[in-house]
XYZ file of C-alpha atoms in Angstrom:
662
model
C 22.362 -7.313 -12.607
C 24.489 -6.766 -16.019
C 23.222 -3.946 -19.043
C 24.536 -2.168 -21.788
C 27.235 -0.802 -21.280
C 26.631 1.929 -24.270
C 24.536 5.020 -22.931
C 24.826 6.112 -26.620
C 21.025 6.776 -27.726
C 21.853 5.051 -31.154
C 22.911 1.825 -29.817
C 21.238 -0.585 -32.015
C 18.046 -2.654 -31.497
C 20.106 -5.919 -31.497
C 22.131 -4.852 -27.421
C 18.522 -4.828 -26.132
C 17.051 -7.915 -24.795
C 15.459 -10.344 -27.632
C 11.786 -11.744 -27.066
C 10.849 -15.160 -28.013
C 7.761 -13.318 -29.471
C 7.147 -11.515 -33.076
C 4.854 -9.875 -31.715
C 6.767 -7.555 -28.774
C 9.622 -7.353 -30.931
C 12.500 -4.301 -31.173
C 10.976 -2.176 -34.155
C 14.008 0.385 -35.450
C 13.431 3.825 -35.202
C 15.386 6.168 -36.728
C 16.914 8.783 -34.523
C 14.692 11.728 -35.905
C 12.069 10.047 -35.030
C 12.772 9.155 -32.082
C 10.898 11.325 -28.755
C 12.902 13.969 -26.718
C 12.874 11.184 -24.059
C 13.791 8.061 -26.553
C 17.267 10.685 -26.825
C 18.845 10.433 -23.236
C 20.958 8.101 -21.374
C 20.113 4.856 -20.087
C 21.435 6.120 -16.804
C 18.567 8.511 -16.347
C 16.593 6.618 -18.169
C 16.895 4.612 -14.876
C 16.545 7.113 -12.717
C 13.435 8.189 -13.928
C 12.066 4.913 -14.196
C 12.242 4.751 -10.623
C 10.238 7.769 -10.374
C 7.357 6.125 -11.975
C 7.973 3.094 -9.192
C 8.063 5.827 -6.329
C 4.254 5.577 -5.280
C 4.347 1.863 -5.149
C 6.599 1.721 -2.321
C 4.653 -0.309 0.448
C 1.961 -1.186 -1.716
C 2.648 -3.264 -4.783
C -1.138 -2.426 -5.539
C -0.687 1.506 -6.923
C -0.584 2.030 -10.602
C 2.975 3.733 -10.358
C 3.597 -0.289 -12.301
C 1.429 -0.293 -14.748
C 2.480 3.699 -15.691
C 5.900 1.413 -15.698
C 4.791 -1.065 -17.780
C 3.758 1.457 -20.484
C 6.676 3.060 -20.180
C 8.560 -0.061 -21.098
C 6.557 -0.841 -23.969
C 6.861 2.789 -25.731
C 10.193 2.111 -26.951
C 13.121 -0.461 -27.917
C 15.503 2.768 -26.855
C 13.601 2.317 -22.907
C 12.577 -1.183 -22.440
C 16.276 -2.383 -21.458
C 17.018 0.822 -18.928
C 13.239 0.060 -17.534
C 13.242 -3.790 -16.999
C 17.016 -2.720 -15.467
C 15.518 -1.586 -12.642
C 13.031 -3.746 -12.618
C 14.973 -6.473 -11.470
C 17.986 -5.049 -10.830
C 19.345 -4.521 -7.243
C 18.065 -1.432 -5.463
C 14.260 -1.716 -7.064
C 11.658 0.132 -4.737
C 9.324 -3.495 -5.423
C 10.219 -6.095 -2.749
C 9.237 -9.174 -5.154
C 8.916 -8.824 -8.610
C 9.041 -12.603 -10.250
C 6.378 -14.863 -9.479
C 7.149 -18.627 -9.849
C 4.470 -20.417 -11.932
C 3.896 -23.640 -13.365
C 3.750 -25.304 -16.348
C 0.713 -26.576 -17.501
C 0.523 -30.888 -15.903
C 0.026 -31.728 -20.270
C 2.278 -28.959 -21.126
C 5.671 -30.032 -23.050
C 8.481 -29.349 -20.875
C 10.791 -28.312 -23.684
C 8.498 -25.753 -24.475
C 5.545 -24.653 -23.224
C 1.813 -23.327 -24.145
C 1.599 -20.197 -22.453
C -1.889 -19.524 -23.665
C -3.449 -22.824 -22.190
C -2.278 -22.187 -18.659
C -4.015 -21.071 -15.980
C -4.177 -17.201 -15.960
C -5.727 -16.125 -12.420
C -2.034 -15.671 -10.837
C -0.632 -14.526 -13.706
C -3.187 -11.839 -13.880
C -3.193 -10.321 -10.556
C 1.014 -10.716 -11.377
C 0.859 -8.353 -14.487
C -1.382 -6.214 -12.970
C -0.011 -5.249 -9.594
C 4.063 -6.814 -10.002
C 4.852 -5.245 -13.840
C 6.270 -8.653 -14.521
C 5.679 -12.839 -14.163
C 7.829 -14.973 -13.824
C 7.494 -18.221 -15.435
C 9.731 -21.238 -14.098
C 10.133 -23.877 -17.490
C 11.724 -26.979 -16.328
C 13.756 -28.368 -18.627
C 15.032 -32.295 -19.757
C 18.272 -31.830 -17.580
C 16.533 -30.683 -14.908
C 16.987 -27.089 -14.517
C 15.051 -24.433 -14.609
C 14.495 -21.585 -17.283
C 13.264 -17.960 -16.043
C 11.133 -15.884 -18.279
C 9.457 -12.614 -18.268
C 6.116 -13.113 -19.573
C 4.781 -9.456 -20.917
C 1.659 -9.085 -22.709
C 1.680 -9.518 -26.982
C 1.483 -6.581 -28.575
C 1.723 -5.599 -32.871
C 4.438 -4.334 -34.449
C 3.142 -0.576 -33.560
C 3.045 -2.062 -29.911
C -0.443 -1.484 -29.184
C -3.064 -4.793 -27.316
C -3.510 -7.659 -28.481
C -6.999 -8.415 -27.684
C -8.090 -12.510 -27.151
C -11.672 -12.051 -28.155
C -11.874 -15.281 -25.857
C -11.230 -13.513 -23.395
C -13.565 -12.348 -20.965
C -13.885 -9.426 -18.709
C -11.943 -11.455 -15.299
C -9.599 -13.010 -17.398
C -6.289 -11.613 -18.920
C -5.200 -12.300 -22.552
C -3.560 -15.472 -22.618
C -1.490 -14.548 -25.874
C 1.898 -13.800 -24.151
C 5.580 -12.384 -25.562
C 8.421 -14.359 -23.069
C 11.888 -13.079 -22.567
C 14.532 -15.027 -21.032
C 16.122 -14.033 -18.049
C 19.885 -15.323 -17.140
C 19.202 -16.567 -13.874
C 22.448 -14.881 -12.383
C 20.204 -11.437 -12.934
C 17.480 -12.223 -10.783
C 17.575 -10.411 -7.448
C 14.339 -10.709 -6.225
C 11.171 -13.507 -6.188
C 8.269 -14.272 -4.935
C 7.087 -18.251 -4.499
C 4.117 -19.848 -2.733
C 4.450 -22.809 -0.868
C 0.957 -24.742 -0.856
C 0.342 -28.416 -1.828
C 0.062 -28.095 -5.997
C 2.463 -26.301 -5.761
C 5.745 -27.029 -3.575
C 8.386 -24.727 -3.072
C 11.461 -27.302 -4.191
C 12.843 -25.108 -6.334
C 15.900 -23.794 -5.012
C 16.447 -19.605 -4.670
C 18.935 -18.613 -7.246
C 22.425 -17.162 -5.654
C 22.009 -13.366 -6.789
C 18.576 -13.134 -4.734
C 18.516 -9.971 -3.037
C 15.286 -10.255 -1.893
C 12.331 -12.804 -1.408
C 8.647 -13.417 -0.771
C 6.776 -16.643 0.583
C 3.714 -17.070 1.132
C 2.354 -19.917 2.679
C -1.401 -21.014 1.263
C -1.846 -24.292 3.626
C -1.095 -23.901 7.264
C -1.288 -27.616 7.073
C 2.151 -27.792 5.068
C 5.983 -28.143 6.611
C 6.250 -24.088 7.294
C 10.844 -25.636 7.072
C 12.669 -23.044 4.582
C 14.988 -23.918 1.472
C 18.634 -22.218 2.065
C 18.727 -19.103 1.799
C 21.943 -17.040 -0.122
C 24.602 -15.178 1.750
C 23.461 -11.917 0.333
C 19.713 -12.070 1.152
C 19.119 -8.145 2.395
C 15.107 -8.695 2.949
C 12.346 -11.345 3.220
C 9.007 -11.699 3.402
C 7.201 -15.120 4.724
C 3.093 -15.062 5.013
C 0.769 -17.576 5.952
C 3.498 -18.762 8.670
C 1.533 -21.658 10.877
C 4.104 -21.270 14.270
C 3.621 -24.218 16.708
C 6.630 -24.781 19.255
C 7.375 -28.129 16.771
C 8.036 -26.156 14.119
C 9.020 -22.526 15.465
C 12.727 -23.597 14.504
C 12.299 -24.172 11.296
C 10.753 -21.142 10.442
C 13.976 -19.102 10.532
C 17.048 -21.590 10.330
C 17.725 -20.775 7.354
C 18.030 -17.113 7.395
C 21.682 -15.588 6.374
C 23.056 -14.146 9.983
C 23.396 -10.612 7.711
C 19.472 -10.336 7.060
C 18.653 -6.599 7.133
C 15.040 -6.730 6.438
C 12.322 -9.649 7.467
C 8.447 -9.167 7.607
C 5.836 -12.323 9.161
C 2.404 -12.926 8.510
C 1.436 -15.509 10.825
C -2.029 -17.077 9.996
C -2.012 -19.096 12.153
C -0.048 -18.943 15.870
C -0.839 -22.502 17.627
C 0.494 -21.597 20.938
C 2.438 -18.910 23.048
C 5.901 -21.121 23.329
C 5.289 -21.249 19.673
C 5.645 -17.564 18.928
C 8.347 -17.120 22.182
C 10.380 -20.200 20.294
C 10.245 -17.640 16.867
C 11.325 -14.647 18.693
C 14.904 -16.104 19.795
C 15.032 -16.756 16.157
C 15.573 -13.570 14.980
C 18.681 -11.857 13.238
C 19.861 -9.112 15.436
C 21.769 -7.528 12.151
C 17.266 -6.681 11.490
C 16.950 -2.786 10.415
C 13.795 -3.273 9.921
C 11.461 -6.512 11.614
C 7.432 -6.267 10.861
C 5.850 -9.350 12.479
C 2.189 -9.604 12.449
C -1.267 -11.854 12.490
C -3.686 -12.143 10.438
C -5.811 -15.531 11.019
C -6.341 -17.270 13.752
C -4.591 -16.843 16.991
C -5.718 -20.692 18.631
C -5.246 -21.110 21.796
C -3.496 -17.427 21.844
C -5.482 -14.791 23.506
C -5.117 -11.721 26.006
C -4.374 -13.687 28.634
C -1.702 -16.163 27.441
C 1.177 -13.581 26.342
C 3.139 -13.763 29.171
C 5.778 -16.371 27.787
C 6.450 -14.930 24.138
C 6.374 -11.480 26.056
C 9.494 -12.931 28.450
C 11.434 -12.995 25.244
C 10.200 -10.292 22.880
C 11.794 -7.005 24.825
C 15.122 -8.464 24.978
C 15.391 -10.293 21.479
C 14.659 -6.432 20.776
C 17.392 -4.807 22.650
C 20.345 -6.750 21.628
C 18.806 -5.848 17.331
C 21.162 -2.351 17.469
C 21.132 -1.110 14.194
C 16.639 -1.874 14.622
C 15.494 1.262 13.016
C 11.785 0.447 11.382
C 9.815 -2.105 13.609
C 6.293 -2.898 13.529
C 4.543 -5.282 15.444
C 1.059 -5.689 15.510
C -1.864 -8.180 16.828
C 0.847 -9.834 18.728
C 0.906 -7.394 21.884
C -1.280 -6.516 25.005
C -1.193 -3.043 25.908
C 0.773 -3.832 29.417
C 3.687 -5.483 27.437
C 3.998 -1.515 25.983
C 6.539 -0.710 28.627
C 8.889 -3.356 28.339
C 9.161 -2.820 24.194
C 9.384 0.978 24.789
C 11.282 -0.282 27.712
C 13.708 -2.911 25.194
C 13.950 0.150 22.644
C 15.352 3.133 24.614
C 18.624 1.151 25.269
C 21.324 3.372 24.033
C 24.230 2.656 21.980
C 26.472 1.515 24.716
C 29.394 3.480 22.702
C 27.427 6.586 23.291
C 29.392 9.687 24.780
C 26.702 10.115 26.669
C 24.968 6.821 27.381
C 22.311 8.350 29.999
C 20.627 10.805 28.197
C 21.246 9.450 25.021
C 18.072 8.864 22.688
C 17.280 6.179 20.456
C 16.391 7.479 17.012
C 14.643 4.347 15.044
C 12.490 6.131 11.666
C 8.929 3.820 12.510
C 7.468 2.005 15.154
C 4.069 0.371 14.507
C 1.880 -0.955 17.815
C -1.307 -2.643 16.865
C -2.691 -3.922 20.388
C -5.046 -6.920 21.694
C -8.396 -5.411 23.942
C -9.729 -7.117 25.740
C -13.016 -6.394 26.611
C -14.491 -4.041 29.094
C -15.563 -7.070 32.454
C -11.581 -8.481 31.538
C -9.369 -6.433 33.297
C -4.994 -6.794 32.888
C -3.528 -8.917 35.780
C 0.083 -6.862 34.991
C -1.703 -3.051 35.343
C 0.550 -0.587 32.549
C 3.182 0.803 33.875
C 5.167 4.275 32.627
C 9.133 3.230 32.911
C 9.932 6.410 31.223
C 10.961 5.008 28.024
C 9.063 6.419 25.534
C 10.160 9.658 25.959
C 13.727 8.261 25.896
C 13.082 6.898 22.405
C 13.419 9.393 19.331
C 11.084 8.172 15.884
C 9.855 9.772 12.959
C 6.635 7.613 12.411
C 4.268 6.426 15.058
C 1.350 4.580 14.826
C -1.031 2.779 17.519
C -3.751 0.648 16.526
C -6.078 -1.124 19.643
C -8.164 -3.608 18.365
C -11.442 -4.753 19.625
C -15.575 -3.224 19.828
C -15.143 -2.925 23.317
C -15.635 1.530 25.032
C -12.540 2.752 26.610
C -14.678 3.935 29.677
C -14.471 4.285 33.671
C -10.950 2.438 34.222
C -9.648 1.067 31.469
C -10.185 5.744 29.848
C -6.998 5.815 32.636
C -5.900 3.114 31.633
C -5.240 4.069 27.879
C -4.409 8.024 29.047
C -1.328 6.265 30.856
C -0.635 4.702 27.998
C -1.078 7.416 25.038
C 1.200 9.958 27.896
C 4.424 7.271 27.629
C 4.591 6.588 23.721
C 7.712 8.453 22.144
C 6.979 12.499 20.419
C 7.495 11.563 17.085
C 8.715 14.033 14.899
C 7.379 13.979 11.508
C 3.775 11.691 11.461
C 1.452 10.497 13.537
C -1.386 7.849 13.458
C -3.626 6.675 16.082
C -6.922 4.138 16.205
C -8.821 3.713 19.511
C -12.095 1.914 19.590
C -13.342 5.026 21.255
C -12.887 8.019 22.005
C -13.693 11.143 24.491
C -12.257 14.712 25.579
C -9.700 12.637 27.418
C -8.123 10.746 24.832
C -7.690 13.767 22.462
C -6.055 16.125 25.250
C -3.707 13.084 26.143
C -2.745 13.337 22.088
C -2.142 16.751 21.878
C -0.722 17.500 25.098
C 1.998 14.705 25.138
C 2.474 13.053 21.791
C 2.241 16.515 18.986
C 5.594 17.603 18.162
C 6.255 21.370 17.185
C 7.628 19.632 13.698
C 4.336 17.257 13.625
C 3.262 17.023 9.344
C 0.843 14.803 9.275
C -2.184 13.324 12.240
C -4.303 10.522 12.129
C -7.148 9.947 14.228
C -9.231 7.268 13.934
C -11.544 4.884 15.651
C -13.708 0.865 14.769
C -16.465 1.318 17.201
C -17.597 5.658 17.334
C -20.914 5.379 19.164
C -23.183 7.976 19.601
C -21.996 7.697 23.301
C -18.892 7.948 22.598
C -18.230 9.768 18.842
C -14.536 12.023 18.087
C -14.941 15.569 19.926
C -14.223 17.295 16.865
C -14.208 20.753 20.060
C -10.697 19.107 21.699
C -9.509 19.329 18.560
C -8.030 22.462 19.190
C -5.723 24.373 16.037
C -4.406 26.552 18.867
C -3.265 22.813 19.891
C -1.916 21.794 16.888
C 1.553 23.434 15.403
C 1.911 24.961 11.943
C 4.103 22.767 10.421
C 1.225 19.956 10.353
C -0.017 19.639 6.599
C -2.261 16.513 6.852
C -4.750 15.363 8.815
C -7.167 13.399 8.144
C -10.424 11.401 10.516
C -11.740 8.592 9.777
C -14.679 6.391 11.318
C -14.568 8.710 13.511
C -18.004 10.492 14.323
C -21.757 9.173 13.819
C -24.607 11.032 11.710
C -24.845 14.475 12.802
C -23.066 14.999 15.919
C -20.607 17.405 13.532
C -23.072 19.245 13.550
C -25.111 19.074 16.969
C -22.022 18.629 19.027
C -19.240 20.583 17.440
C -18.577 24.383 18.904
C -19.613 26.607 16.487
C -16.231 28.768 17.174
C -13.719 25.566 16.289
C -12.151 25.691 13.520
C -9.573 23.834 11.906
C -6.052 24.321 11.671
C -5.363 27.729 8.919
C -1.714 24.737 7.884
C -4.037 22.484 6.509
C -3.447 21.502 3.027
C -4.681 17.273 3.328
C -7.897 16.226 5.079
C -9.433 12.860 5.546
C -13.167 12.596 6.494
C -13.619 8.747 4.575
C -15.678 6.623 6.407
C -17.547 9.383 8.742
C -21.776 8.848 7.859
C -21.699 12.482 7.807
C -25.030 14.451 6.009
C -25.396 17.530 4.814
C -25.990 19.309 7.605
C -23.059 17.857 9.314
C -20.603 18.813 5.410
C -23.000 22.617 6.149
C -20.766 23.367 9.450
C -18.141 22.187 8.246
C -17.933 23.980 4.507
C -17.459 27.281 5.872
C -14.393 25.870 8.274
C -12.212 24.338 6.195
C -8.590 25.882 5.825
C -8.506 28.113 3.181
C -5.428 26.275 1.415
C -6.719 23.434 0.803
C -5.305 21.209 -1.876
C -6.891 17.563 -0.714
C -10.155 16.168 0.670
C -11.532 13.004 1.070
C -14.797 12.990 1.768
C -15.319 8.786 0.412
C -17.683 6.609 2.033
C -19.864 9.082 3.495
C -24.186 9.405 3.644
C -24.420 13.181 2.142
C -26.408 13.174 -0.757
C -24.479 16.460 -2.423
C -21.586 18.628 -1.675
C -22.299 22.215 -0.657
C -20.741 24.963 -2.614
C -18.874 26.638 -3.744
C -15.638 24.435 -3.180
C -12.230 24.875 -2.008
C -10.532 27.226 -4.883
C -6.942 25.552 -4.030
C -8.951 22.144 -3.764
C -6.452 19.243 -6.310
C -7.789 16.294 -4.961
C -11.538 15.184 -4.821
C -12.784 11.508 -3.165
C -16.328 11.912 -3.092
C -16.805 7.570 -3.782
C -18.740 5.383 -2.145
C -21.715 7.876 -1.622
C -24.463 6.074 -2.856
C -26.612 9.437 -1.658
C -25.398 11.140 -4.531
C -28.029 9.382 -6.426
C -30.892 10.712 -4.640
C -30.142 13.972 -5.875
C -32.697 14.342 -8.569
C -31.794 16.962 -10.904
C -27.958 18.694 -12.097
C -25.629 18.737 -9.647
C -24.698 22.122 -9.176
C -21.534 21.001 -6.934
C -19.871 19.731 -10.508
C -20.747 22.735 -11.948
C -18.349 24.373 -9.074
C -15.578 22.130 -8.952
C -12.334 24.691 -9.563
C -9.991 24.933 -12.252
C -7.261 24.143 -9.754
C -8.696 19.997 -9.804
C -6.541 17.462 -11.484
C -8.898 14.041 -10.032
C -11.895 13.246 -9.212
C -12.971 10.221 -7.671
C -17.381 9.274 -8.157
C -17.124 4.928 -8.077
C -19.801 3.651 -6.530
C -21.854 6.413 -6.181
C -24.983 5.072 -7.700
C -24.859 8.253 -10.312
C -27.090 8.879 -13.993
C -26.180 9.514 -17.536
C -27.047 13.561 -16.762
C -24.687 13.640 -14.429
C -21.890 11.679 -16.782
C -22.761 14.842 -19.171
C -22.290 16.856 -16.429
C -19.177 15.548 -15.715
C -18.044 15.334 -19.220
C -18.247 19.210 -19.511
C -16.560 20.295 -16.417
C -13.429 18.304 -17.789
C -13.650 20.366 -20.776
C -14.381 23.995 -18.959
C -11.374 23.055 -16.525
C -8.996 22.577 -19.460
C -6.643 21.310 -21.835
C -2.596 20.593 -21.019
C -0.019 22.428 -24.130
C -0.434 18.748 -25.267
C -4.062 18.347 -25.673
C -5.041 16.254 -22.839
C -7.573 16.761 -20.485
C -5.979 18.444 -16.862
C -8.982 16.640 -15.155
C -9.044 12.427 -14.176
C -12.234 11.894 -13.732
C -12.845 8.250 -11.980
C -16.018 6.455 -12.648
C -15.222 3.450 -11.962
C -16.342 -0.194 -13.448
C -19.449 -1.502 -15.557
C -20.652 -3.684 -13.581
C -19.666 -4.981 -10.038
C -21.115 -5.849 -6.510
C -21.683 -2.340 -5.205
C -24.264 0.843 -6.964
C -22.461 1.837 -10.192
C -22.438 4.606 -11.778
C -25.086 4.228 -14.826
C -23.215 5.946 -17.409
C -23.461 5.595 -21.409
C -20.616 3.577 -22.431
C -19.586 6.875 -25.031
C -19.393 8.620 -21.580
C -16.854 6.233 -19.809
C -15.247 7.253 -22.566
C -15.286 10.730 -23.066
C -14.012 10.647 -18.792
C -11.498 7.493 -19.596
C -10.128 9.630 -22.615
C -7.093 12.283 -21.847
C -8.178 13.613 -25.381
C -11.991 14.137 -24.340
C -12.216 11.194 -27.885
C -13.058 8.245 -27.885
C -11.461 5.991 -26.191
C -10.504 2.170 -27.175
C -12.645 -1.277 -26.964
C -10.574 -3.102 -24.290
C -11.581 -0.069 -22.277
C -14.905 -1.535 -21.122
C -13.265 -3.801 -19.188
C -11.852 -2.007 -16.571
C -10.873 -4.028 -14.096
C -9.111 -6.273 -16.353
C -5.159 -5.453 -17.310
C -6.214 -4.924 -20.882
C -8.443 -1.937 -19.442
C -4.636 -0.702 -17.867
C -2.746 -1.467 -20.330
C -5.452 -0.136 -23.451
C -5.887 3.084 -22.554
C -2.315 4.293 -23.568
C -1.280 4.434 -27.823
C 2.441 4.425 -28.506
């Protein structure tokens, strides 16, 4: 993408992109009145923009894109390099421009953006930072625009009095974007918006959502330089499987396929045959109906998939979810473990991958697999940094199933950095196989979870002995693993957490005050982050870990049952920087305590409160906190002052943009 060649911060604002609306026109500011960041070179500001977006990778709903929007609108000197980062070749975000058709009654040469249906635009501006509007001109060529919320000359948000809290303001600012500068776009393919627009020749990342399964799955021809393709909402059957990937360039590196409906296994098998061999990243998942596909009818596709994977010599990241059975893991690992033929010692060489994520279909207990699971040893010939295993189903893995899954766990490759395993249920044998077969001496993150935990099959915490965990382990997550009081009544009193853990997540476990009383003296001494969201306790024990910086107790409505002052709020350590109390139904008295806690913990040199408190929306389907507007303002404003009026719309983009004044 082209950009200003001069890195001189004093360059004229005329060299920056020129907005079509005067509400966003750059304001000329003399060098003497510029902030230090405005004086930085162009390239350095782009690096800062990429740093702001670092948390958005893989999750477009993160607040990093909103923070970057704040940065872009803060100054004309920052606007151009930030936009350059967003739409450039190396942006960490996959699809930043969204195709939005103008209203049917709009003039083709000048679209009234105020009359647009802004439902999709609201989502776009909140989580994708920019929107794309295709304006059909009289000559038939599309015109691309970058859409931004309108702001005043001093860059304050212009609120629309007619917009409700669920709607974004209808006042926009537009900025023409040359088609040759577009590098990544998002298209919707449905009845109302057929995929007829041509993809710009310079695009390297394309995302297409098919909203209706009965649509023709054939796609347009993609640019030869395309690097990453994401297709969601696919309808797969034998008749259209070839058309889904028929126009994909041969040099494609990253492919993400979200399947809404699979008519039969033959269609899935034919789709596999169209996968490019040049892929370094492949993710295929089923997130909808499976038609006639079930645990017994995957034989055809599983005869094809291992051969296809074996030909992908560059494959570095693989995710296959809800299209595999337990007995299919062995053939997949065999295909991945084949060493490079050019290796000096091909017999003993290990294939290295960055990540392997497997989501398995789990049949009911009475249906045993016709092909038993066989450990070929391929997993130990495969080296991965990150390993995820999720077994779907609500069946209890008991009896013969227990032996099957113990063999499965033992056969997996040993991850060097991160391990995540979710099973329908747990027992001591499962935990023992995880500790003995899958824990590397370099492991840093361990996540174990369940999806069908009962009183009989709860996670045996005592089996997770700290002596079995490496000293490098800093993050431990045990979510949906326990039932109420199972920790307090079923754990050996001599058990304790590993002392190396700094980040601990115990969400969705129905933990009671009795469970917390057992766990509290056993918490790691250097704990920095504690996630207790969606449990069943009424108060936190005190004192809290002295080095704690992050605390999440959201979704604990039982906190509302504790009458009188909450001692744990007064005991928040001075190191705490983030507290989440969303959906806790706390009263106004607790709101005063939280405001006092922010003051007590102190302020930065810039005068901002060190502690950020997340209190949630004013209105919601859940039980919201009963804080007054003044309390919400004090908890939201960085300086404990009065927040702007737009703060009242907490679930809207207006609230997100209105928090920061420029």
